[in-house]
Coordinates of C-alpha atoms and ligand atoms in Angstrom, one line a residue:
Chain A
X1 CA 91.7 98.4 49.2
X2 CA 89.5 98.2 52.0
X3 CA 86.5 98.5 49.5
X4 CA 87.4 95.5 47.5
X5 CA 88.0 93.8 50.6
X6 CA 83.7 93.8 50.8
X7 CA 83.0 90.2 49.6
X8 CA 79.6 90.4 47.1
X9 CA 77.5 88.8 49.8
X10 CA 77.8 91.8 52.2
X11 CA 75.0 93.2 50.1
X12 CA 71.9 90.4 50.1
X13 CA 69.2 91.6 48.3
X14 CA 66.1 92.4 50.7
X15 CA 62.8 92.7 49.8
X16 CA 61.3 96.2 49.6
X17 CA 65.0 97.5 50.2
X18 CA 67.0 98.9 47.7
X19 CA 70.9 97.7 47.8
X20 CA 71.9 101.6 48.2
X21 CA 70.2 101.5 51.3
X22 CA 71.5 98.2 52.6
X23 CA 74.9 99.7 51.8
X24 CA 75.3 101.6 55.1
X25 CA 74.7 98.7 57.1
X26 CA 78.2 96.9 55.6
X27 CA 80.0 97.3 58.5
X28 CA 77.0 94.8 59.9
X29 CA 76.7 92.4 57.0
X30 CA 80.4 91.8 57.2
X31 CA 79.4 89.8 60.6
X32 CA 76.1 88.5 59.4
X33 CA 76.8 87.1 55.7
X34 CA 79.7 85.3 56.3
X35 CA 80.8 82.6 58.7
X36 CA 82.9 84.3 61.0
X37 CA 85.9 82.7 63.2
X38 CA 83.9 81.8 66.2
X39 CA 80.6 80.8 64.6
X40 CA 78.8 77.8 65.2
X41 CA 77.8 76.5 61.8
X42 CA 74.8 74.7 63.0
X43 CA 73.6 77.9 64.5
X44 CA 74.3 80.2 62.2
X45 CA 72.9 80.3 58.6
X46 CA 75.1 83.6 57.0
X47 CA 72.9 85.4 55.0
X48 CA 69.5 86.7 54.8
X49 CA 67.9 85.0 57.7
X50 CA 70.5 86.9 60.5
X51 CA 70.0 90.1 58.5
X52 CA 66.3 90.2 59.1
X53 CA 66.5 88.7 62.7
X54 CA 68.0 92.1 63.6
X55 CA 66.5 94.2 61.6
X56 CA 62.8 92.9 61.3
X57 CA 61.8 90.3 63.4
X58 CA 63.7 91.1 67.0
X59 CA 61.9 92.9 69.8
X60 CA 64.1 94.6 72.1
X61 CA 63.3 96.1 75.4
X62 CA 65.8 98.9 76.5
X63 CA 65.0 99.3 80.6
X64 CA 66.3 103.0 81.7
X65 CA 67.1 106.1 79.2
X66 CA 69.5 107.2 81.6
X67 CA 73.5 107.3 81.2
X68 CA 73.6 103.7 80.0
X69 CA 70.2 103.9 78.5
X70 CA 71.6 106.7 75.9
X71 CA 74.3 104.6 74.9
X72 CA 72.5 101.5 74.5
X73 CA 69.5 103.0 72.5
X74 CA 72.4 104.6 70.0
X75 CA 74.4 101.0 69.5
X76 CA 71.2 99.3 69.3
X77 CA 70.0 101.7 66.4
X78 CA 73.6 101.9 65.3
X79 CA 73.8 97.9 65.1
X80 CA 70.4 97.8 63.0
X81 CA 67.9 96.7 65.5
X82 CA 64.7 98.6 64.5
X83 CA 62.1 97.5 66.7
X84 CA 63.2 98.9 70.2
X85 CA 61.0 99.6 73.2
X86 CA 62.0 102.2 76.2
X87 CA 61.1 102.4 79.4
X88 CA 62.0 105.2 81.9
X89 CA 60.1 107.0 84.4
X90 CA 62.6 110.3 84.9
X91 CA 62.5 113.7 83.5
X92 CA 65.6 115.0 82.3
X93 CA 67.8 117.2 85.0
X94 CA 70.4 119.8 83.6
X95 CA 72.9 117.6 85.5
X96 CA 72.3 114.9 82.7
X97 CA 73.7 117.1 79.8
X98 CA 77.3 116.0 80.1
X99 CA 77.0 112.2 79.2
X100 CA 73.5 111.9 78.3
X101 CA 73.7 112.9 74.8
X102 CA 70.6 112.3 73.6
X103 CA 69.7 115.5 75.5
X104 CA 69.7 118.7 75.1
X105 CA 69.3 122.1 77.1
X106 CA 66.0 122.9 75.7
X107 CA 65.0 119.2 76.7
X108 CA 65.4 119.7 80.5
X109 CA 62.6 118.9 82.6
X110 CA 61.0 116.2 79.5
X111 CA 60.4 112.6 79.8
X112 CA 63.5 111.0 79.0
X113 CA 62.2 107.8 77.3
X114 CA 60.5 110.2 74.7
X115 CA 63.2 112.4 73.7
X116 CA 65.6 109.9 73.7
X117 CA 63.6 107.7 71.5
X118 CA 62.8 110.9 69.4
X119 CA 66.7 111.7 69.2
X120 CA 67.5 108.4 67.5
X121 CA 64.7 107.7 65.5
X122 CA 65.7 110.9 63.4
X123 CA 69.5 110.3 63.3
X124 CA 68.6 106.6 62.5
X125 CA 66.1 106.4 59.6
X126 CA 64.0 103.6 59.7
X127 CA 64.6 102.6 63.5
X128 CA 61.1 102.6 65.8
X129 CA 61.7 103.0 69.1
X130 CA 58.0 103.3 71.4
X131 CA 58.9 105.2 74.7
X132 CA 57.1 104.5 77.8
X133 CA 57.3 107.1 80.6
X134 CA 56.5 105.6 84.2
X135 CA 57.9 102.4 85.9
X136 CA 58.3 98.7 85.1
X137 CA 56.2 97.7 87.7
X138 CA 53.2 99.6 85.8
X139 CA 53.4 96.9 82.8
X140 CA 52.3 93.4 83.3
X141 CA 53.5 90.2 81.8
X142 CA 51.6 90.5 78.4
X143 CA 53.8 93.6 78.0
X144 CA 56.9 91.6 78.6
X145 CA 55.7 88.7 76.6
X146 CA 56.4 90.9 73.0
X147 CA 60.0 91.3 73.7
X148 CA 63.1 88.6 72.3
X149 CA 65.4 90.0 74.5
X150 CA 65.5 92.7 77.7
X151 CA 68.7 95.2 78.3
X152 CA 68.7 96.7 81.7
X153 CA 70.5 100.2 82.1
X154 CA 69.6 100.9 85.5
X155 CA 71.3 102.2 88.9
X156 CA 68.3 100.6 91.3
X157 CA 68.8 97.5 92.6
X158 CA 65.2 97.3 93.5
X159 CA 63.9 97.5 89.7
X160 CA 66.8 94.9 88.9
X161 CA 65.2 92.2 91.1
X162 CA 61.8 93.4 90.2
X163 CA 62.5 92.6 86.4
X164 CA 64.5 89.5 87.4
X165 CA 61.9 87.9 89.4
X166 CA 59.0 88.5 86.4
X167 CA 61.2 87.3 83.3
X168 CA 61.7 84.2 85.8
X169 CA 57.9 83.7 87.0
X170 CA 57.3 84.2 83.3
X171 CA 58.8 81.0 81.8
X172 CA 57.0 78.6 80.7
X173 CA 58.3 75.0 79.9
X174 CA 55.3 74.7 76.9
X175 CA 56.5 77.5 75.4
X176 CA 60.0 78.5 73.8
X177 CA 59.0 82.1 73.1
X178 CA 58.1 82.6 76.9
X179 CA 61.8 82.9 77.8
X180 CA 63.6 86.2 77.5
X181 CA 66.8 86.6 78.0
X182 CA 68.2 89.8 80.3
X183 CA 71.3 91.6 79.9
X184 CA 71.8 93.8 82.5
X185 CA 74.5 96.6 82.4
X186 CA 75.4 98.2 85.6
X187 CA 78.4 101.0 86.2
X188 CA 79.4 102.8 89.5
X189 CA 82.0 105.6 88.8
X190 CA 84.7 103.6 87.1
X191 CA 83.8 100.4 87.6
X192 CA 80.4 98.7 85.9
X193 CA 79.7 95.1 84.5
X194 CA 77.8 93.1 82.1
X195 CA 75.7 90.0 82.2
X196 CA 73.5 87.7 80.5
X197 CA 70.9 85.8 82.4
X198 CA 68.6 82.9 81.1
X199 CA 65.9 83.2 83.2
X200 CA 65.7 79.9 84.9
X201 CA 68.1 78.2 82.8
X202 CA 71.3 80.1 84.6
X203 CA 72.4 82.4 87.9
X204 CA 70.0 85.3 88.2
X205 CA 70.2 88.9 89.5
X206 CA 69.0 87.4 93.1
X207 CA 71.5 84.7 93.1
X208 CA 74.4 87.3 92.7
X209 CA 72.8 89.8 94.9
X210 CA 76.1 89.8 96.5
X211 CA 78.2 90.9 93.7
X212 CA 76.9 94.4 94.3
X213 CA 78.8 95.6 97.4
X214 CA 77.0 97.4 99.8
X215 CA 78.4 101.2 100.2
X216 CA 81.2 101.1 101.8
X217 CA 80.2 102.6 105.4
X218 CA 81.9 104.9 108.0
X219 CA 80.8 103.5 111.5
X220 CA 78.4 105.7 113.2
X221 CA 80.8 105.9 115.9
X222 CA 83.3 107.4 114.3
X223 CA 80.9 109.8 112.8
X224 CA 80.0 110.8 116.2
X225 CA 83.2 111.5 117.6
X226 CA 86.2 111.6 115.7
X227 CA 85.7 112.8 111.9
X228 CA 88.4 112.4 109.6
X229 CA 87.2 113.7 106.4
X230 CA 84.7 116.0 105.3
X231 CA 82.4 113.4 104.2
X232 CA 82.3 112.2 107.8
X233 CA 81.1 115.6 108.4
X234 CA 78.3 115.9 105.8
X235 CA 77.3 112.4 107.1
X236 CA 77.0 113.1 110.8
X237 CA 74.8 116.4 109.9
X238 CA 72.6 114.1 107.7
X239 CA 71.8 111.3 109.7
X240 CA 72.7 112.3 113.2
X241 CA 72.1 116.0 113.4
X242 CA 69.3 116.5 111.4
X243 CA 67.2 113.9 113.4
X244 CA 67.7 115.7 116.6
X245 CA 66.9 119.4 115.6
X246 CA 64.7 118.7 112.7
X247 CA 63.2 115.0 113.3
X248 CA 59.8 116.4 112.4
X249 CA 60.8 117.2 108.9
X250 CA 61.3 114.8 106.3
X251 CA 64.6 115.4 104.7
X252 CA 64.3 116.2 100.7
X253 CA 67.2 116.1 99.1
X254 CA 66.3 118.0 96.2
X255 CA 65.1 120.7 98.6
X256 CA 68.4 123.6 98.7
X257 CA 66.9 124.8 102.1
X258 CA 67.5 121.5 103.3
X259 CA 71.1 120.5 101.6
X260 CA 72.3 124.9 103.0
X261 CA 71.2 123.5 106.5
X262 CA 73.2 120.4 106.1
X263 CA 76.0 122.1 104.4
X264 CA 76.4 124.6 107.4
X265 CA 75.7 122.1 110.1
X266 CA 79.2 120.4 108.1
X267 CA 81.0 123.2 108.0
X268 CA 80.9 124.0 111.5
X269 CA 81.8 120.7 112.6
X270 CA 84.9 120.4 110.1
X271 CA 86.0 123.8 111.5
X272 CA 85.6 122.1 115.3
X273 CA 87.6 119.4 114.1
X274 CA 90.0 121.2 111.7
X275 CA 89.1 118.9 108.7
X276 CA 89.4 121.2 105.3
X277 CA 87.0 120.7 101.9
X278 CA 83.3 120.9 103.0
X279 CA 81.4 122.3 100.0
X280 CA 77.7 122.8 99.1
X281 CA 78.0 120.3 96.2
X282 CA 80.0 117.4 98.1
X283 CA 76.8 117.9 100.4
X284 CA 74.4 117.4 98.0
X285 CA 76.5 114.6 96.4
X286 CA 77.3 112.7 99.7
X287 CA 73.5 113.2 100.9
X288 CA 72.2 112.1 97.4
X289 CA 74.7 109.2 97.5
X290 CA 75.9 110.3 94.2
X291 CA 78.7 108.4 92.7
X292 CA 80.0 110.7 90.2
X293 CA 78.9 108.7 86.4
X294 CA 82.0 108.2 84.1
X295 CA 80.9 108.5 80.6
X296 CA 83.3 106.7 79.4
X297 CA 82.5 103.5 81.7
X298 CA 78.9 103.8 80.1
X299 CA 80.0 103.6 77.2
X300 CA 81.7 100.4 77.6
X301 CA 79.5 98.8 79.6
X302 CA 76.7 99.6 77.0
X303 CA 79.1 98.3 74.0
X304 CA 79.6 95.0 75.9
X305 CA 75.7 94.7 76.3
X306 CA 75.0 95.8 72.8
X307 CA 77.7 93.1 71.7
X308 CA 75.6 90.5 73.3
X309 CA 72.2 91.4 72.1
X310 CA 73.8 91.3 68.8
X311 CA 75.3 87.9 69.1
X312 CA 72.3 86.7 70.8
X313 CA 69.9 87.5 68.1
X314 CA 72.0 86.6 64.9
X315 CA 73.6 83.7 66.1
X316 CA 76.6 85.0 64.7
X317 CA 79.0 84.4 67.1
X318 CA 79.0 82.5 71.0
X319 CA 77.6 85.0 73.5
X320 CA 77.8 85.5 77.3
X321 CA 75.7 83.8 79.5
X322 CA 75.0 80.2 77.8
X323 CA 74.7 77.7 80.4
X324 CA 77.8 76.3 81.5
X325 CA 79.8 79.1 80.2
X326 CA 81.3 82.7 81.2
X327 CA 77.8 85.0 81.9
X328 CA 79.4 87.7 84.0
X329 CA 81.9 90.4 82.9
X330 CA 83.4 92.8 85.0
X331 CA 85.6 95.8 84.3
X332 CA 87.6 98.3 86.0
X333 CA 88.9 101.2 84.6
X334 CA 90.3 103.3 87.7
X335 CA 94.0 101.8 88.1
X336 CA 94.9 100.8 84.0
X337 CA 91.9 99.3 81.8
X338 CA 91.1 95.6 83.0
X339 CA 88.3 93.5 82.4
X340 CA 87.5 89.7 84.0
X341 CA 85.2 87.1 82.8
X342 CA 83.3 83.9 85.0
X343 CA 80.4 82.1 85.2
X344 CA 78.5 83.1 88.2
X345 CA 77.0 79.6 89.4
X346 CA 73.3 79.6 89.9
X347 CA 72.0 79.0 93.3
X348 CA 69.9 76.1 94.1
X349 CA 68.9 77.8 97.3
X350 CA 68.2 81.2 95.2
X351 CA 64.8 82.7 96.9
X352 CA 63.8 83.7 93.0
X353 CA 65.3 80.9 90.4
X354 CA 65.9 78.1 93.4
X355 CA 62.2 77.2 93.7
X356 CA 60.0 78.4 90.8
X357 CA 56.5 79.1 92.0
X358 CA 54.2 76.0 91.5
X359 CA 50.5 75.6 90.7
X360 CA 48.0 74.9 93.5
X361 CA 44.8 74.0 93.4
X362 CA 42.6 74.7 96.5
X363 CA 39.3 74.4 97.9
X364 CA 37.9 77.6 98.7
X365 CA 35.9 76.2 101.2
X366 CA 38.6 74.8 103.2
X367 CA 40.3 76.2 106.3
X368 CA 43.7 77.7 106.4
X369 CA 44.3 74.7 109.0
X370 CA 43.0 72.3 106.4
X371 CA 45.5 73.4 104.0
X372 CA 48.3 73.3 106.6
X373 CA 47.6 69.7 107.7
X374 CA 47.5 68.7 103.8
X375 CA 51.0 70.6 103.2
X376 CA 52.3 67.8 105.9
X377 CA 50.9 65.5 104.0
X378 CA 52.5 66.0 100.8
X379 CA 55.1 64.3 100.1
X380 CA 57.3 66.8 98.1
X381 CA 57.1 69.0 101.1
X382 CA 56.6 67.6 104.4
X383 CA 56.6 71.0 106.3
X384 CA 56.3 71.0 110.0
X385 CA 56.2 74.6 110.9
X386 CA 54.9 76.3 108.1
X387 CA 54.6 80.2 107.7
X388 CA 52.3 81.2 105.0
X389 CA 52.1 84.6 103.5
X390 CA 51.0 86.6 100.3
X391 CA 51.9 89.5 99.0
X392 CA 49.5 91.8 101.2
X393 CA 48.8 89.1 104.0
X394 CA 50.3 87.3 106.7
X395 CA 48.1 84.3 106.9
X396 CA 49.9 82.3 109.6
X397 CA 53.1 82.5 111.3
X398 CA 54.2 79.6 114.0
X399 CA 57.2 82.1 115.1
X400 CA 57.4 84.6 116.9
X401 CA 55.0 84.4 119.4
X402 CA 53.0 87.8 118.9
X403 CA 52.7 86.9 115.2
X404 CA 51.6 83.5 115.8
X405 CA 48.8 85.0 118.2
X406 CA 47.8 87.7 115.7
X407 CA 47.5 85.5 112.8
X408 CA 46.1 82.4 114.9
X409 CA 42.4 83.3 114.1
X410 CA 43.3 83.0 110.4
X411 CA 43.6 79.1 110.9
X412 CA 39.6 78.8 111.2
X413 CA 38.7 81.1 108.3
X414 CA 38.1 79.8 104.8
X415 CA 40.7 80.0 102.2
X416 CA 38.2 82.4 100.2
X417 CA 38.1 85.0 102.7
X418 CA 42.2 84.9 102.9
X419 CA 43.2 85.1 99.6
X420 CA 41.8 85.2 96.2
X421 CA 42.1 83.1 93.2
X422 CA 45.2 83.3 91.3
X423 CA 47.3 84.8 94.2
X424 CA 50.7 83.9 95.0
X425 CA 51.4 82.2 98.4
X426 CA 54.9 82.2 100.0
X427 CA 55.5 78.9 102.0
X428 CA 58.5 78.8 104.2
X429 CA 59.6 76.2 106.9
X430 CA 62.6 75.9 109.2
X431 CA 63.2 72.5 107.7
X432 CA 64.0 73.7 104.3
X433 CA 66.8 76.2 103.2
X434 CA 64.1 77.8 100.7
X435 CA 60.8 78.9 100.8
X436 CA 57.9 77.6 98.4
X437 CA 55.9 79.7 96.2
X438 CA 52.5 78.9 94.9
X439 CA 50.0 80.2 92.5
X440 CA 47.1 79.0 93.9
X441 CA 43.8 78.5 91.9
X442 CA 40.3 77.8 93.8
X443 CA 39.0 74.4 92.9
Chain B
X1 CA 35.6 83.9 60.2
X2 CA 39.1 81.7 61.3
X3 CA 41.0 85.0 61.5
X4 CA 38.2 86.7 63.7
X5 CA 38.4 83.6 66.0
X6 CA 41.9 83.6 66.6
X7 CA 42.2 86.8 67.3
X8 CA 39.9 86.6 69.6
X9 CA 41.6 83.7 71.3
X10 CA 44.7 85.9 71.3
X11 CA 42.7 88.3 73.1
X12 CA 41.6 85.7 75.6
X13 CA 45.0 85.0 76.3
X14 CA 45.7 88.2 76.8
X15 CA 42.8 89.3 79.5
X16 CA 44.0 85.9 81.2
X17 CA 47.5 86.7 81.4
X18 CA 47.1 90.3 82.2
X19 CA 44.7 89.4 84.9
X20 CA 46.9 87.3 86.4
X21 CA 50.4 89.5 86.4
X22 CA 48.2 92.2 88.0
X23 CA 47.8 90.0 91.2
X24 CA 50.7 90.9 93.4
X25 CA 53.6 88.8 94.3
X26 CA 55.5 88.2 97.1
X27 CA 58.8 90.2 96.9
X28 CA 62.0 88.8 97.1
X29 CA 62.7 91.2 100.5
X30 CA 59.3 90.0 102.0
X31 CA 60.3 86.4 101.1
X32 CA 63.6 86.7 102.6
X33 CA 62.3 88.3 106.0
X34 CA 59.3 85.5 106.2
X35 CA 62.3 83.2 106.2
X36 CA 64.2 84.9 108.6
X37 CA 61.4 85.6 110.7
X38 CA 60.4 81.9 110.9
X39 CA 64.0 81.1 111.8
X40 CA 64.6 83.5 114.7
X41 CA 64.8 82.2 118.4
X42 CA 64.3 84.3 120.9
X43 CA 65.4 84.1 124.2
X44 CA 63.0 85.1 127.3
X45 CA 64.2 88.2 127.5
X46 CA 63.0 89.8 123.9
X47 CA 59.9 89.4 122.1
X48 CA 58.4 91.2 119.1
X49 CA 55.2 93.3 118.5
X50 CA 53.7 94.0 114.8
X51 CA 51.4 97.2 114.9
X52 CA 50.3 95.5 111.5
X53 CA 50.6 91.7 111.3
X54 CA 50.4 91.5 107.4
X55 CA 53.2 94.2 107.4
X56 CA 56.3 92.0 108.3
X57 CA 58.9 94.4 107.0
X58 CA 58.1 96.8 110.4
X59 CA 58.0 95.9 114.0
X60 CA 59.5 96.8 117.5
X61 CA 61.6 94.2 119.6
X62 CA 61.7 94.7 123.1
X63 CA 64.6 93.7 125.1
X64 CA 64.5 93.2 128.9
X65 CA 67.9 92.2 129.6
X66 CA 68.0 89.6 133.2
X67 CA 71.7 90.0 133.7
X68 CA 74.0 93.2 133.3
X69 CA 73.9 96.5 134.2
X70 CA 70.8 97.4 132.3
X71 CA 69.0 94.4 133.7
X72 CA 65.3 95.3 135.1
X73 CA 65.0 97.9 132.3
X74 CA 62.8 97.6 128.8
X75 CA 64.4 98.7 125.8
X76 CA 62.1 99.0 122.4
X77 CA 63.9 99.0 119.2
X78 CA 61.6 99.6 116.0
X79 CA 62.9 97.9 113.0
X80 CA 61.9 98.9 109.3
X81 CA 63.3 96.7 106.6
X82 CA 62.9 98.1 102.9
X83 CA 62.8 96.3 99.8
X84 CA 66.5 96.5 99.4
X85 CA 66.8 93.8 101.9
X86 CA 68.6 91.9 102.3
X87 CA 71.2 94.0 100.2
X88 CA 70.7 96.8 102.6
X89 CA 70.5 96.3 106.7
X90 CA 67.2 97.0 108.5
X91 CA 67.1 100.4 110.2
X92 CA 66.9 99.6 114.0
X93 CA 66.3 102.4 116.2
X94 CA 66.0 102.6 120.3
X95 CA 62.7 103.9 120.8
X96 CA 64.1 105.1 124.2
X97 CA 66.3 108.2 125.0
X98 CA 68.6 106.1 127.3
X99 CA 72.1 106.3 128.7
X100 CA 74.2 104.1 127.1
X101 CA 77.9 104.6 125.2
X102 CA 76.7 102.7 121.9
X103 CA 73.2 104.4 121.7
X104 CA 73.1 108.2 121.1
X105 CA 70.4 110.4 122.6
X106 CA 68.3 110.2 119.4
X107 CA 68.2 106.3 119.6
X108 CA 70.6 105.5 116.7
X109 CA 72.6 102.5 117.2
X110 CA 76.4 101.7 116.7
X111 CA 76.5 98.1 116.5
X112 CA 79.0 96.8 113.2
X113 CA 76.5 94.9 111.5
X114 CA 73.6 97.4 111.1
X115 CA 76.2 99.5 108.9
X116 CA 79.6 99.0 108.0
X117 CA 79.6 95.1 108.4
X118 CA 76.1 94.3 107.1
X119 CA 76.7 91.5 104.4
X120 CA 73.2 90.0 102.5
X121 CA 74.3 86.7 104.3
X122 CA 73.8 87.9 107.8
X123 CA 69.6 87.4 109.1
X124 CA 67.2 89.2 111.5
X125 CA 68.8 86.9 114.2
X126 CA 72.3 88.5 114.0
X127 CA 71.1 91.8 114.4
X128 CA 68.9 90.5 117.4
X129 CA 71.7 89.0 119.2
X130 CA 74.0 91.7 118.8
X131 CA 71.6 94.0 120.3
X132 CA 70.9 91.9 123.1
X133 CA 75.1 91.8 123.3
X134 CA 75.1 95.9 123.7
X135 CA 73.1 95.8 126.9
X136 CA 75.1 92.5 128.3
X137 CA 78.6 94.4 127.2
X138 CA 78.4 98.2 126.5
X139 CA 81.5 98.9 124.6
X140 CA 83.3 102.3 125.3
X141 CA 85.8 101.9 122.3
X142 CA 82.6 102.4 119.6
X143 CA 81.2 105.3 121.6
X144 CA 78.0 106.9 119.9
X145 CA 77.3 108.9 123.6
X146 CA 80.9 110.2 124.4
X147 CA 80.0 110.6 127.9
X148 CA 78.4 107.3 128.8
X149 CA 81.9 106.0 126.9
X150 CA 84.0 108.0 129.1
X151 CA 82.3 107.5 132.5
X152 CA 82.6 103.5 131.6
X153 CA 86.1 103.7 130.6
X154 CA 87.3 106.1 133.5
X155 CA 84.8 104.7 136.6
X156 CA 82.9 101.9 136.0
X157 CA 81.2 102.5 139.5
X158 CA 80.2 105.9 138.3
X159 CA 79.2 104.5 135.0
X160 CA 76.9 101.8 137.2
X161 CA 75.5 104.4 139.2
X162 CA 74.4 106.9 136.1
X163 CA 72.5 103.9 134.2
X164 CA 70.6 102.8 137.4
X165 CA 69.7 106.8 137.6
X166 CA 69.0 107.0 133.7
X167 CA 67.1 104.3 133.6
X168 CA 64.7 105.3 136.4
X169 CA 63.9 108.2 134.5
X170 CA 66.7 110.5 136.2
X171 CA 69.1 113.0 135.1
X172 CA 73.0 112.5 134.4
X173 CA 74.8 115.4 133.8
X174 CA 71.8 117.7 133.1
X175 CA 70.5 115.4 130.4
X176 CA 67.0 113.7 131.5
X177 CA 66.1 110.2 130.5
X178 CA 63.4 108.3 129.9
X179 CA 62.3 105.7 132.2
X180 CA 62.6 102.4 131.4
X181 CA 62.4 100.1 134.7
X182 CA 60.0 97.4 134.2
X183 CA 58.8 98.2 138.1
Ligands
ZN1 ZN1 68.6 83.0 91.2

């Protein structure tokens, strides 16, 4: 019965591909070759166009090949995407094998990105995955420009903020291809979220920074005086005891001798306070801030991310993240299974997307003082006490006094001696809630 | 030929794009610290020192209380701000070994907003005000130095004497402290 339910149109004849090879995508073609209940007839023309969008034209970048990344790569390949790149700087650790299912014991020590790519390509013929072993910061805008969509499966907030700012700065109003939707997945134990960001158009990672609850910290004085839990004893050994007795040695959380030392200190403190339960592996977990990774949470969040990618590329159904609609899905799996989807509002005073860098032409022979005077005269930014900084140099700080004194000599220096052509200049002023950024070009 | 020309154009475009991208951008954390510094308002009892003025993420705050039990002393705090700021609070430590119920002998500071109550909406000014307050109102109920807290709670006069002698570089209960007196 199920077989006869498939309408004829589910197998559009594709150039260079037989109906037979397309047959294995029948489950996808049922979404791509006929209108669905929610598809927008103006956006979605069922048939060859969306099929080709998914399988041929879409270039997808996946950042992270860990717990979420393995799921994302597998899902994308099984959703018919065939041009995928993946970035990850890490190598495979034996502790990854329980959930990062693209890796085997023989792969321990090898780079995650290449092993994951190879595994998926072998299982899904026709799918091309290009790995890059390294940091996202190693790549420049020309690299990110080649993708239609970026999916993040990261555990680092710093990396998320970097790719977010990069994609936002890449948006060029004249060029529709410069806008790359960013899908971000994240998990922490039984909780997770997926969100879709249209750089410069909707609320960004920086707008949503307060959504990442900082790690619940125990007051330092509790650790120091009245520990109640085994974790308190470990934190005490980590934060207080190490500094006291071994401050000249840099703590290396991958060094067994260091963990053993902390473990023994924590254990004797726990005995002193009659606390049970301090173990070596708990010590490792607390010190390395390991939140147990739950395979099912990763699977759910990755599924949601890839579902959004499929909808965005094919237009077959409305996706998360369109301006004025929901862009954030929160999942909680520790007390039943619960999801909550809402619209996170873009912040006007967001330091990244609230004020996009503007182009500024500067006379290289002009002094910094003259530039600051010209700022005061600019109608759009009547700055009173501007602070000016580039990534590597503090140009002028009117406050605090020590910095003012140190940066004052720069006022008489020429702009060409203070920054280079194309560099970014950040300007803040107490009169404005946000900072301005300028991409400087010399006249 | 036409094809070659368009390839060349593409090449130039790529070069231009990559040349520009290699120029470092001001990071979100730097932007926020720059903003926080420009909005800082330090009373006469506090000043900052930047060992490297181009690195605004690392500096020292010097507090010279002009009232309270710690009047006459000079206390230096190192501020180390990570690229995760303001998601993470700044790391603040007292550079001298001092006798204070909320600061341990290693310089760790028990101030709620530096740890459990930190929120990204808080700024450097809030931290500075909090540190100043520790010298005006040492708090025996959040002890990091238990001896000092017990002294403060049980015998305020003895606590006062201990503060004075520790600030002069003397010993309290066999523990010697750094001299922090201005004169
Ligand atoms: Zn934003």
